[in-house]
């Protein structure tokens, strides 16, 4: 029994053109040409789709995962520090300023006071919404 593509073994030639390209030469039987063209067309479309999907998932997943991991470590760090400063009697604003100052010394990219405040809220330590208002008991 002869395999269907046995003719390729004798008629296939591959030669390098440059570092990024190769030339593939195939001698096909004339009566099978339309079928092989359909097959090559379908395979090239399939390969483009797979390559595009792979590049999208490959580029998105690792960077997302690392960003989430970095964020979660940051949240855990500032929450632990916030709780420790709160136990020492500091107010919320004073604790946030102290954490920001510590992060500034390290030149941390998220050292700004507003970033620390919003990160604490996102990490489960929200403050009061809006400014506290003074109460007048007249």
Short mmCIF file of N, CA, C and O in Angstrom, two decimals:
data_model
loop_
_atom_site.label_atom_id
_atom_site.label_comp_id
_atom_site.label_asym_id
_atom_site.label_seq_id
_atom_site.Cartn_x
_atom_site.Cartn_y
_atom_site.Cartn_z
N UNK A 1 0.84 -1.17 0.00
CA UNK A 1 0.00 0.00 0.00
C UNK A 1 0.88 1.24 0.00
O UNK A 1 1.81 1.37 0.79
N UNK A 2 0.59 2.19 -0.86
CA UNK A 2 1.38 3.40 -1.00
C UNK A 2 0.68 4.53 -0.26
O UNK A 2 -0.51 4.77 -0.48
N UNK A 3 1.41 5.23 0.63
CA UNK A 3 0.78 6.36 1.33
C UNK A 3 0.34 7.43 0.33
O UNK A 3 0.91 7.58 -0.73
N UNK A 4 -0.69 8.17 0.72
CA UNK A 4 -1.29 9.18 -0.16
C UNK A 4 -0.28 10.24 -0.58
O UNK A 4 -0.29 10.69 -1.71
N UNK A 5 0.60 10.66 0.32
CA UNK A 5 1.55 11.71 0.00
C UNK A 5 2.96 11.17 -0.27
O UNK A 5 3.95 11.86 -0.09
N UNK A 6 3.07 9.95 -0.73
CA UNK A 6 4.38 9.36 -0.98
C UNK A 6 5.16 10.12 -2.05
O UNK A 6 6.39 10.18 -2.02
N UNK A 7 4.46 10.75 -2.99
CA UNK A 7 5.13 11.50 -4.04
C UNK A 7 5.90 12.71 -3.48
O UNK A 7 6.84 13.19 -4.09
N UNK A 8 5.47 13.22 -2.29
CA UNK A 8 6.16 14.37 -1.71
C UNK A 8 7.58 14.04 -1.30
O UNK A 8 8.47 14.89 -1.35
N UNK A 9 7.81 12.81 -0.89
CA UNK A 9 9.14 12.42 -0.45
C UNK A 9 10.17 12.62 -1.55
O UNK A 9 11.29 13.06 -1.28
N UNK A 10 9.80 12.37 -2.78
CA UNK A 10 10.74 12.51 -3.89
C UNK A 10 10.72 13.90 -4.51
O UNK A 10 11.72 14.33 -5.08
N UNK A 11 9.58 14.62 -4.41
CA UNK A 11 9.47 15.88 -5.15
C UNK A 11 9.55 17.13 -4.28
O UNK A 11 9.48 18.23 -4.81
N UNK A 12 9.70 17.00 -2.99
CA UNK A 12 9.74 18.16 -2.10
C UNK A 12 11.16 18.67 -1.95
O UNK A 12 12.08 17.91 -1.66
N UNK A 13 11.34 19.98 -2.15
CA UNK A 13 12.65 20.61 -1.96
C UNK A 13 12.49 21.83 -1.07
O UNK A 13 11.58 22.63 -1.25
N UNK A 14 13.38 21.96 -0.09
CA UNK A 14 13.37 23.10 0.80
C UNK A 14 14.76 23.72 0.76
O UNK A 14 15.76 23.04 0.96
N UNK A 15 14.81 25.02 0.47
CA UNK A 15 16.10 25.71 0.43
C UNK A 15 15.97 27.04 1.16
O UNK A 15 14.96 27.74 1.05
N UNK A 16 17.01 27.40 1.89
CA UNK A 16 17.01 28.65 2.66
C UNK A 16 17.31 29.82 1.73
O UNK A 16 18.26 29.79 0.97
N UNK A 17 16.48 30.88 1.83
CA UNK A 17 16.70 32.09 1.04
C UNK A 17 17.51 33.08 1.86
O UNK A 17 18.50 33.61 1.40
N UNK A 18 17.08 33.33 3.10
CA UNK A 18 17.82 34.16 4.04
C UNK A 18 17.45 33.70 5.44
O UNK A 18 16.89 32.62 5.61
N UNK A 19 17.76 34.49 6.46
CA UNK A 19 17.52 34.07 7.84
C UNK A 19 16.06 33.90 8.20
O UNK A 19 15.72 33.17 9.12
N UNK A 20 15.18 34.58 7.48
CA UNK A 20 13.76 34.55 7.84
C UNK A 20 12.87 33.86 6.82
O UNK A 20 11.67 33.79 7.01
N UNK A 21 13.44 33.36 5.73
CA UNK A 21 12.61 32.76 4.69
C UNK A 21 13.24 31.49 4.15
O UNK A 21 14.46 31.36 4.11
N UNK A 22 12.35 30.57 3.75
CA UNK A 22 12.78 29.37 3.03
C UNK A 22 11.91 29.22 1.79
O UNK A 22 10.78 29.70 1.75
N UNK A 23 12.46 28.59 0.80
CA UNK A 23 11.71 28.32 -0.42
C UNK A 23 11.32 26.84 -0.38
O UNK A 23 12.17 25.98 -0.19
N UNK A 24 10.02 26.57 -0.56
CA UNK A 24 9.52 25.20 -0.58
C UNK A 24 8.99 24.94 -1.99
O UNK A 24 8.11 25.67 -2.47
N UNK A 25 9.53 23.92 -2.62
CA UNK A 25 9.11 23.55 -3.97
C UNK A 25 8.51 22.16 -3.92
O UNK A 25 9.13 21.23 -3.38
N UNK A 26 7.31 22.03 -4.47
CA UNK A 26 6.61 20.75 -4.48
C UNK A 26 6.12 20.49 -5.89
O UNK A 26 5.53 21.37 -6.53
N UNK A 27 6.34 19.29 -6.36
CA UNK A 27 5.81 18.86 -7.65
C UNK A 27 4.55 18.05 -7.38
O UNK A 27 4.60 17.01 -6.72
N UNK A 28 3.41 18.56 -7.84
CA UNK A 28 2.12 17.91 -7.58
C UNK A 28 1.56 17.32 -8.87
O UNK A 28 1.73 17.88 -9.95
N UNK A 29 0.83 16.21 -8.74
CA UNK A 29 0.13 15.68 -9.91
C UNK A 29 -0.95 16.68 -10.36
O UNK A 29 -1.62 17.30 -9.53
N UNK A 30 -1.09 16.88 -11.64
CA UNK A 30 -2.00 17.88 -12.18
C UNK A 30 -3.44 17.63 -11.74
O UNK A 30 -4.16 18.56 -11.39
N UNK A 31 -3.86 16.39 -11.72
CA UNK A 31 -5.25 16.11 -11.39
C UNK A 31 -5.57 16.36 -9.90
O UNK A 31 -6.72 16.57 -9.54
N UNK A 32 -4.56 16.38 -9.05
CA UNK A 32 -4.78 16.63 -7.63
C UNK A 32 -4.50 18.09 -7.23
O UNK A 32 -4.67 18.45 -6.07
N UNK A 33 -4.11 18.91 -8.17
CA UNK A 33 -3.74 20.30 -7.87
C UNK A 33 -4.85 21.09 -7.17
O UNK A 33 -4.59 21.71 -6.13
N UNK A 34 -6.09 21.07 -7.64
CA UNK A 34 -7.13 21.86 -6.96
C UNK A 34 -7.34 21.43 -5.50
O UNK A 34 -7.56 22.26 -4.62
N UNK A 35 -7.24 20.13 -5.24
CA UNK A 35 -7.42 19.64 -3.87
C UNK A 35 -6.29 20.08 -2.95
O UNK A 35 -6.51 20.46 -1.80
N UNK A 36 -5.08 20.03 -3.47
CA UNK A 36 -3.93 20.46 -2.68
C UNK A 36 -3.97 21.98 -2.43
O UNK A 36 -3.62 22.44 -1.35
N UNK A 37 -4.40 22.74 -3.42
CA UNK A 37 -4.52 24.18 -3.22
C UNK A 37 -5.55 24.51 -2.15
O UNK A 37 -5.34 25.39 -1.31
N UNK A 38 -6.67 23.78 -2.17
CA UNK A 38 -7.68 23.98 -1.13
C UNK A 38 -7.12 23.63 0.25
O UNK A 38 -7.37 24.34 1.24
N UNK A 39 -6.39 22.54 0.29
CA UNK A 39 -5.78 22.11 1.55
C UNK A 39 -4.78 23.16 2.05
O UNK A 39 -4.81 23.56 3.22
N UNK A 40 -3.90 23.64 1.19
CA UNK A 40 -2.91 24.65 1.59
C UNK A 40 -3.58 25.96 2.02
O UNK A 40 -3.17 26.59 2.99
N UNK A 41 -4.63 26.34 1.31
CA UNK A 41 -5.36 27.55 1.67
C UNK A 41 -5.99 27.41 3.05
O UNK A 41 -5.92 28.31 3.89
N UNK A 42 -6.63 26.27 3.29
CA UNK A 42 -7.26 26.03 4.59
C UNK A 42 -6.22 25.99 5.71
O UNK A 42 -6.42 26.56 6.79
N UNK A 43 -5.10 25.34 5.46
CA UNK A 43 -4.06 25.25 6.48
C UNK A 43 -3.43 26.61 6.78
O UNK A 43 -3.16 26.93 7.94
N UNK A 44 -3.24 27.42 5.75
CA UNK A 44 -2.64 28.74 6.00
C UNK A 44 -3.59 29.62 6.81
O UNK A 44 -3.16 30.34 7.72
N UNK A 45 -4.90 29.55 6.54
CA UNK A 45 -5.86 30.28 7.35
C UNK A 45 -5.90 29.78 8.77
O UNK A 45 -5.95 30.56 9.74
N UNK A 46 -5.85 28.47 8.92
CA UNK A 46 -5.85 27.87 10.25
C UNK A 46 -4.60 28.29 11.03
O UNK A 46 -4.69 28.67 12.20
N UNK A 47 -3.47 28.27 10.39
CA UNK A 47 -2.21 28.64 11.05
C UNK A 47 -2.23 30.11 11.46
O UNK A 47 -1.79 30.47 12.55
N UNK A 48 -2.76 30.98 10.61
CA UNK A 48 -2.88 32.41 10.97
C UNK A 48 -3.74 32.60 12.22
O UNK A 48 -3.40 33.37 13.11
N UNK A 49 -4.86 31.89 12.27
CA UNK A 49 -5.76 32.01 13.42
C UNK A 49 -5.07 31.50 14.68
O UNK A 49 -5.11 32.15 15.73
N UNK A 50 -4.43 30.36 14.60
CA UNK A 50 -3.74 29.80 15.77
C UNK A 50 -2.63 30.73 16.23
O UNK A 50 -2.48 30.99 17.42
N UNK A 51 -1.88 31.26 15.29
CA UNK A 51 -0.78 32.16 15.65
C UNK A 51 -1.32 33.43 16.32
O UNK A 51 -0.77 33.90 17.31
N UNK A 52 -2.40 33.99 15.78
CA UNK A 52 -2.98 35.20 16.36
C UNK A 52 -3.51 34.92 17.77
O UNK A 52 -3.27 35.67 18.70
N UNK A 53 -4.24 33.82 17.94
CA UNK A 53 -4.79 33.48 19.26
C UNK A 53 -3.66 33.21 20.24
O UNK A 53 -3.71 33.64 21.39
N UNK A 54 -2.63 32.50 19.79
CA UNK A 54 -1.51 32.19 20.67
C UNK A 54 -0.78 33.46 21.10
O UNK A 54 -0.44 33.62 22.26
N UNK A 55 -0.56 34.38 20.17
CA UNK A 55 0.15 35.60 20.53
C UNK A 55 -0.68 36.46 21.47
O UNK A 55 -0.15 37.09 22.37
N UNK A 56 -2.01 36.46 21.32
CA UNK A 56 -2.86 37.22 22.22
C UNK A 56 -2.84 36.63 23.62
O UNK A 56 -2.69 37.34 24.61
N UNK A 57 -2.98 35.31 23.73
CA UNK A 57 -2.99 34.69 25.05
C UNK A 57 -1.60 34.69 25.67
O UNK A 57 -1.46 34.88 26.86
N UNK A 58 -0.57 34.50 24.85
CA UNK A 58 0.79 34.47 25.39
C UNK A 58 1.20 35.84 25.90
O UNK A 58 1.86 35.96 26.92
N UNK A 59 0.79 36.90 25.21
CA UNK A 59 1.19 38.24 25.65
C UNK A 59 0.33 38.74 26.80
O UNK A 59 0.80 39.48 27.64
N UNK A 60 -0.91 38.31 26.88
CA UNK A 60 -1.79 38.84 27.92
C UNK A 60 -1.64 38.12 29.25
O UNK A 60 -1.58 38.74 30.28
N UNK A 61 -1.55 36.84 29.25
CA UNK A 61 -1.59 36.07 30.49
C UNK A 61 -0.41 36.33 31.42
O UNK A 61 -0.63 36.66 32.56
N UNK A 62 0.83 36.18 30.97
CA UNK A 62 1.92 36.37 31.92
C UNK A 62 1.96 37.77 32.51
O UNK A 62 2.15 37.93 33.70
N UNK A 63 1.77 38.79 31.68
CA UNK A 63 1.86 40.15 32.20
C UNK A 63 0.72 40.43 33.17
O UNK A 63 0.90 41.09 34.17
N UNK A 64 -0.49 39.93 32.87
CA UNK A 64 -1.60 40.11 33.79
C UNK A 64 -1.33 39.41 35.10
O UNK A 64 -1.57 39.95 36.17
N UNK A 65 -0.81 38.20 35.02
CA UNK A 65 -0.54 37.43 36.22
C UNK A 65 0.51 38.12 37.09
O UNK A 65 0.34 38.23 38.30
N UNK A 66 1.56 38.61 36.48
CA UNK A 66 2.61 39.29 37.24
C UNK A 66 2.09 40.59 37.85
O UNK A 66 2.41 40.92 38.99
N UNK A 67 1.28 41.33 37.10
CA UNK A 67 0.71 42.57 37.62
C UNK A 67 -0.20 42.32 38.80
O UNK A 67 -0.17 43.05 39.80
N UNK A 68 -1.02 41.28 38.71
CA UNK A 68 -1.93 40.94 39.81
C UNK A 68 -1.14 40.48 41.02
O UNK A 68 -1.45 40.86 42.15
N UNK A 69 -0.11 39.69 40.78
CA UNK A 69 0.72 39.22 41.90
C UNK A 69 1.42 40.40 42.58
O UNK A 69 1.45 40.48 43.82
N UNK A 70 1.95 41.33 41.81
CA UNK A 70 2.62 42.51 42.37
C UNK A 70 1.63 43.36 43.16
O UNK A 70 1.92 43.80 44.27
N UNK A 71 0.44 43.55 42.60
CA UNK A 71 -0.58 44.33 43.28
C UNK A 71 -1.00 43.69 44.60
O UNK A 71 -1.12 44.36 45.62
N UNK A 72 -1.20 42.36 44.58
CA UNK A 72 -1.63 41.67 45.79
C UNK A 72 -0.57 41.74 46.88
O UNK A 72 -0.90 41.89 48.06
N UNK A 73 0.70 41.62 46.51
CA UNK A 73 1.78 41.76 47.51
C UNK A 73 1.81 43.18 48.06
O UNK A 73 2.02 43.38 49.26
N UNK A 74 1.58 44.17 47.20
CA UNK A 74 1.55 45.56 47.64
C UNK A 74 0.39 45.78 48.61
O UNK A 74 0.55 46.39 49.67
N UNK A 75 -0.79 45.26 48.26
CA UNK A 75 -1.95 45.39 49.13
C UNK A 75 -1.67 44.76 50.50
O UNK A 75 -1.97 45.35 51.54
N UNK A 76 -1.13 43.55 50.50
CA UNK A 76 -0.85 42.87 51.77
C UNK A 76 0.14 43.67 52.60
O UNK A 76 -0.02 43.79 53.83
N UNK A 77 1.13 44.22 51.96
CA UNK A 77 2.14 45.00 52.66
C UNK A 77 1.55 46.25 53.31
O UNK A 77 1.79 46.54 54.48
N UNK A 78 0.78 47.03 52.53
CA UNK A 78 0.28 48.29 53.09
C UNK A 78 -0.83 48.04 54.12
O UNK A 78 -0.96 48.80 55.07
N UNK A 79 -1.61 46.98 53.95
CA UNK A 79 -2.64 46.66 54.94
C UNK A 79 -1.98 46.27 56.26
O UNK A 79 -2.40 46.73 57.33
N UNK A 80 -0.93 45.44 56.20
CA UNK A 80 -0.23 45.05 57.42
C UNK A 80 0.37 46.27 58.12
O UNK A 80 0.27 46.43 59.34
N UNK A 81 0.98 47.14 57.33
CA UNK A 81 1.59 48.35 57.90
C UNK A 81 0.51 49.29 58.45
O UNK A 81 0.69 49.89 59.51
N UNK A 82 -0.59 49.42 57.73
CA UNK A 82 -1.70 50.28 58.17
C UNK A 82 -2.26 49.78 59.50
O UNK A 82 -2.52 50.57 60.41
N UNK A 83 -2.45 48.46 59.60
CA UNK A 83 -2.97 47.89 60.85
C UNK A 83 -2.00 48.11 62.01
O UNK A 83 -2.41 48.42 63.13
N UNK A 84 -0.70 47.96 61.72
CA UNK A 84 0.30 48.17 62.77
C UNK A 84 0.32 49.63 63.23
O UNK A 84 0.39 49.91 64.44
N UNK A 85 0.25 50.56 62.29
CA UNK A 85 0.24 51.98 62.66
C UNK A 85 -1.06 52.35 63.37
O UNK A 85 -1.05 53.18 64.30
N UNK A 86 -2.16 51.75 62.97
CA UNK A 86 -3.43 51.99 63.66
C UNK A 86 -3.39 51.48 65.10
O UNK A 86 -3.94 52.10 66.01
N UNK A 87 -2.72 50.34 65.31
CA UNK A 87 -2.59 49.80 66.66
C UNK A 87 -1.73 50.70 67.54
O UNK A 87 -1.87 50.70 68.76
N UNK A 88 -0.84 51.48 66.91
CA UNK A 88 0.00 52.43 67.66
C UNK A 88 -0.76 53.72 67.97
O UNK A 88 -0.24 54.59 68.64
N UNK A 89 -1.98 53.86 67.45
CA UNK A 89 -2.80 55.01 67.76
C UNK A 89 -2.83 56.09 66.69
O UNK A 89 -3.42 57.15 66.90
N UNK A 90 -2.21 55.86 65.55
CA UNK A 90 -2.25 56.86 64.49
C UNK A 90 -3.62 56.91 63.84
O UNK A 90 -4.31 55.89 63.73
N UNK A 91 -4.01 58.08 63.40
CA UNK A 91 -5.26 58.23 62.66
C UNK A 91 -5.07 57.67 61.25
O UNK A 91 -3.94 57.40 60.82
N UNK A 92 -6.16 57.54 60.55
CA UNK A 92 -6.09 57.02 59.17
C UNK A 92 -5.20 57.90 58.30
O UNK A 92 -4.31 57.41 57.62
N UNK A 93 -5.40 59.21 58.37
CA UNK A 93 -4.59 60.12 57.54
C UNK A 93 -3.12 60.06 57.90
O UNK A 93 -2.25 60.03 57.01
N UNK A 94 -2.81 60.02 59.18
CA UNK A 94 -1.42 59.96 59.62
C UNK A 94 -0.77 58.65 59.20
O UNK A 94 0.40 58.62 58.78
N UNK A 95 -1.52 57.56 59.29
CA UNK A 95 -0.99 56.26 58.88
C UNK A 95 -0.72 56.23 57.38
O UNK A 95 0.32 55.73 56.93
N UNK A 96 -1.63 56.78 56.59
CA UNK A 96 -1.44 56.82 55.13
C UNK A 96 -0.23 57.66 54.78
O UNK A 96 0.59 57.28 53.94
N UNK A 97 -0.05 58.80 55.44
CA UNK A 97 1.13 59.65 55.19
C UNK A 97 2.41 58.92 55.57
O UNK A 97 3.42 59.01 54.86
N UNK A 98 2.39 58.18 56.68
CA UNK A 98 3.58 57.44 57.11
C UNK A 98 3.93 56.33 56.11
O UNK A 98 5.10 56.14 55.77
N UNK A 99 2.91 55.62 55.65
CA UNK A 99 3.14 54.56 54.66
C UNK A 99 3.69 55.16 53.37
O UNK A 99 4.64 54.63 52.78
N UNK A 100 3.12 56.27 52.95
CA UNK A 100 3.59 56.94 51.74
C UNK A 100 5.04 57.38 51.88
O UNK A 100 5.84 57.23 50.95
N UNK A 101 5.39 57.90 53.05
CA UNK A 101 6.77 58.34 53.28
C UNK A 101 7.74 57.14 53.23
O UNK A 101 8.83 57.24 52.66
N UNK A 102 7.33 56.02 53.82
CA UNK A 102 8.17 54.82 53.79
C UNK A 102 8.37 54.34 52.35
O UNK A 102 9.48 53.96 51.96
N UNK A 103 7.30 54.35 51.58
CA UNK A 103 7.40 53.91 50.18
C UNK A 103 8.24 54.89 49.36
O UNK A 103 8.98 54.47 48.45
N UNK A 104 8.14 56.18 49.67
CA UNK A 104 8.95 57.18 48.98
C UNK A 104 10.44 56.95 49.21
O UNK A 104 11.25 57.14 48.30
N UNK A 105 10.82 56.56 50.42
CA UNK A 105 12.22 56.28 50.72
C UNK A 105 12.77 55.16 49.84
O UNK A 105 13.93 55.15 49.49
N UNK A 106 11.89 54.20 49.53
CA UNK A 106 12.28 53.07 48.68
C UNK A 106 12.14 53.40 47.20
O UNK A 106 12.45 52.56 46.36
N UNK A 107 11.62 54.57 46.88
CA UNK A 107 11.31 54.97 45.51
C UNK A 107 10.33 54.00 44.85
O UNK A 107 10.47 53.62 43.69
N UNK A 108 9.34 53.60 45.62
CA UNK A 108 8.31 52.69 45.13
C UNK A 108 7.42 53.45 44.14
O UNK A 108 7.08 54.61 44.37
N UNK A 109 7.02 52.81 43.03
CA UNK A 109 6.21 53.53 42.03
C UNK A 109 4.81 53.90 42.51
O UNK A 109 4.19 54.78 41.94
N UNK A 110 4.33 53.27 43.56
CA UNK A 110 2.99 53.57 44.06
C UNK A 110 3.06 54.25 45.42
O UNK A 110 2.25 53.99 46.31
N UNK A 111 3.99 55.16 45.60
CA UNK A 111 4.21 55.80 46.89
C UNK A 111 3.33 57.02 47.14
O UNK A 111 3.25 57.50 48.26
N UNK A 112 2.67 57.55 46.15
CA UNK A 112 1.86 58.75 46.32
C UNK A 112 0.74 58.50 47.33
O UNK A 112 0.17 57.40 47.40
N UNK A 113 0.42 59.53 48.09
CA UNK A 113 -0.60 59.41 49.14
C UNK A 113 -1.94 58.97 48.56
O UNK A 113 -2.60 58.09 49.13
N UNK A 114 -2.35 59.54 47.44
CA UNK A 114 -3.64 59.15 46.87
C UNK A 114 -3.65 57.70 46.40
O UNK A 114 -4.68 57.02 46.48
N UNK A 115 -2.51 57.19 45.93
CA UNK A 115 -2.43 55.79 45.52
C UNK A 115 -2.49 54.86 46.72
O UNK A 115 -3.13 53.80 46.67
N UNK A 116 -1.83 55.25 47.81
CA UNK A 116 -1.88 54.44 49.03
C UNK A 116 -3.31 54.42 49.56
O UNK A 116 -3.84 53.36 49.94
N UNK A 117 -3.96 55.57 49.58
CA UNK A 117 -5.34 55.66 50.07
C UNK A 117 -6.29 54.78 49.24
O UNK A 117 -7.08 54.01 49.78
N UNK A 118 -6.19 54.88 47.92
CA UNK A 118 -7.09 54.08 47.07
C UNK A 118 -6.75 52.59 47.14
O UNK A 118 -7.63 51.75 47.09
N UNK A 119 -5.46 52.27 47.30
CA UNK A 119 -5.07 50.87 47.43
C UNK A 119 -5.58 50.28 48.73
O UNK A 119 -6.02 49.12 48.77
N UNK A 120 -5.56 51.06 49.80
CA UNK A 120 -6.11 50.58 51.07
C UNK A 120 -7.61 50.30 50.93
O UNK A 120 -8.11 49.30 51.43
N UNK A 121 -8.31 51.18 50.26
CA UNK A 121 -9.75 50.96 50.04
C UNK A 121 -9.99 49.69 49.23
O UNK A 121 -10.85 48.88 49.56
N UNK A 122 -9.20 49.52 48.16
CA UNK A 122 -9.36 48.34 47.31
C UNK A 122 -8.97 47.06 48.04
O UNK A 122 -9.50 45.98 47.75
N UNK A 123 -8.06 47.18 49.02
CA UNK A 123 -7.60 46.01 49.75
C UNK A 123 -8.47 45.68 50.96
O UNK A 123 -8.17 44.77 51.71
N UNK A 124 -9.53 46.43 51.15
CA UNK A 124 -10.45 46.11 52.22
C UNK A 124 -10.37 46.99 53.44
O UNK A 124 -10.92 46.66 54.49
N UNK A 125 -9.67 48.10 53.34
CA UNK A 125 -9.58 49.05 54.45
C UNK A 125 -10.12 50.41 54.00
O UNK A 125 -9.39 51.39 53.98
N UNK A 126 -11.41 50.46 53.64
CA UNK A 126 -11.95 51.74 53.17
C UNK A 126 -12.12 52.73 54.31
O UNK A 126 -12.33 52.36 55.45
N UNK A 127 -12.00 53.98 53.96
CA UNK A 127 -12.22 55.04 54.93
C UNK A 127 -13.66 55.50 54.82
O UNK A 127 -14.48 54.92 54.11
N UNK A 128 -13.96 56.55 55.48
CA UNK A 128 -15.31 57.10 55.38
C UNK A 128 -15.44 57.82 54.04
O UNK A 128 -14.51 58.49 53.59
N UNK A 129 -16.57 57.69 53.42
CA UNK A 129 -16.81 58.34 52.15
C UNK A 129 -16.99 59.83 52.38
O UNK A 129 -17.75 60.26 53.24
N UNK A 130 -16.29 60.63 51.64
CA UNK A 130 -16.37 62.07 51.78
C UNK A 130 -15.60 62.57 52.99
O UNK A 130 -15.00 61.80 53.72
N UNK A 131 -15.59 63.86 53.17
CA UNK A 131 -14.92 64.48 54.31
C UNK A 131 -15.80 64.43 55.54
O UNK A 131 -17.01 64.63 55.44
N UNK A 132 -15.18 64.18 56.68
CA UNK A 132 -16.02 64.25 57.88
C UNK A 132 -16.46 65.67 58.11
O UNK A 132 -15.72 66.62 57.88
N UNK A 133 -17.68 65.85 58.52
CA UNK A 133 -18.23 67.18 58.73
C UNK A 133 -18.28 67.49 60.22
O UNK A 133 -18.56 66.64 61.04
N UNK A 134 -17.98 68.73 60.52
CA UNK A 134 -18.08 69.12 61.92
C UNK A 134 -19.54 69.27 62.29
O UNK A 134 -20.36 69.69 61.47
N UNK A 135 -19.84 68.86 63.48
CA UNK A 135 -21.23 68.93 63.90
C UNK A 135 -21.40 70.08 64.87
O UNK A 135 -20.67 70.23 65.83
N UNK A 136 -22.39 70.91 64.61
CA UNK A 136 -22.67 72.07 65.43
C UNK A 136 -23.91 71.77 66.27
O UNK A 136 -24.98 71.50 65.73
N UNK A 137 -23.75 71.75 67.57
CA UNK A 137 -24.86 71.40 68.45
C UNK A 137 -25.54 72.61 69.04
O UNK A 137 -25.85 72.68 70.21
N UNK A 138 -25.78 73.64 68.30
CA UNK A 138 -26.46 74.85 68.80
C UNK A 138 -27.92 74.71 68.81
O UNK A 138 -28.66 74.18 68.19
#
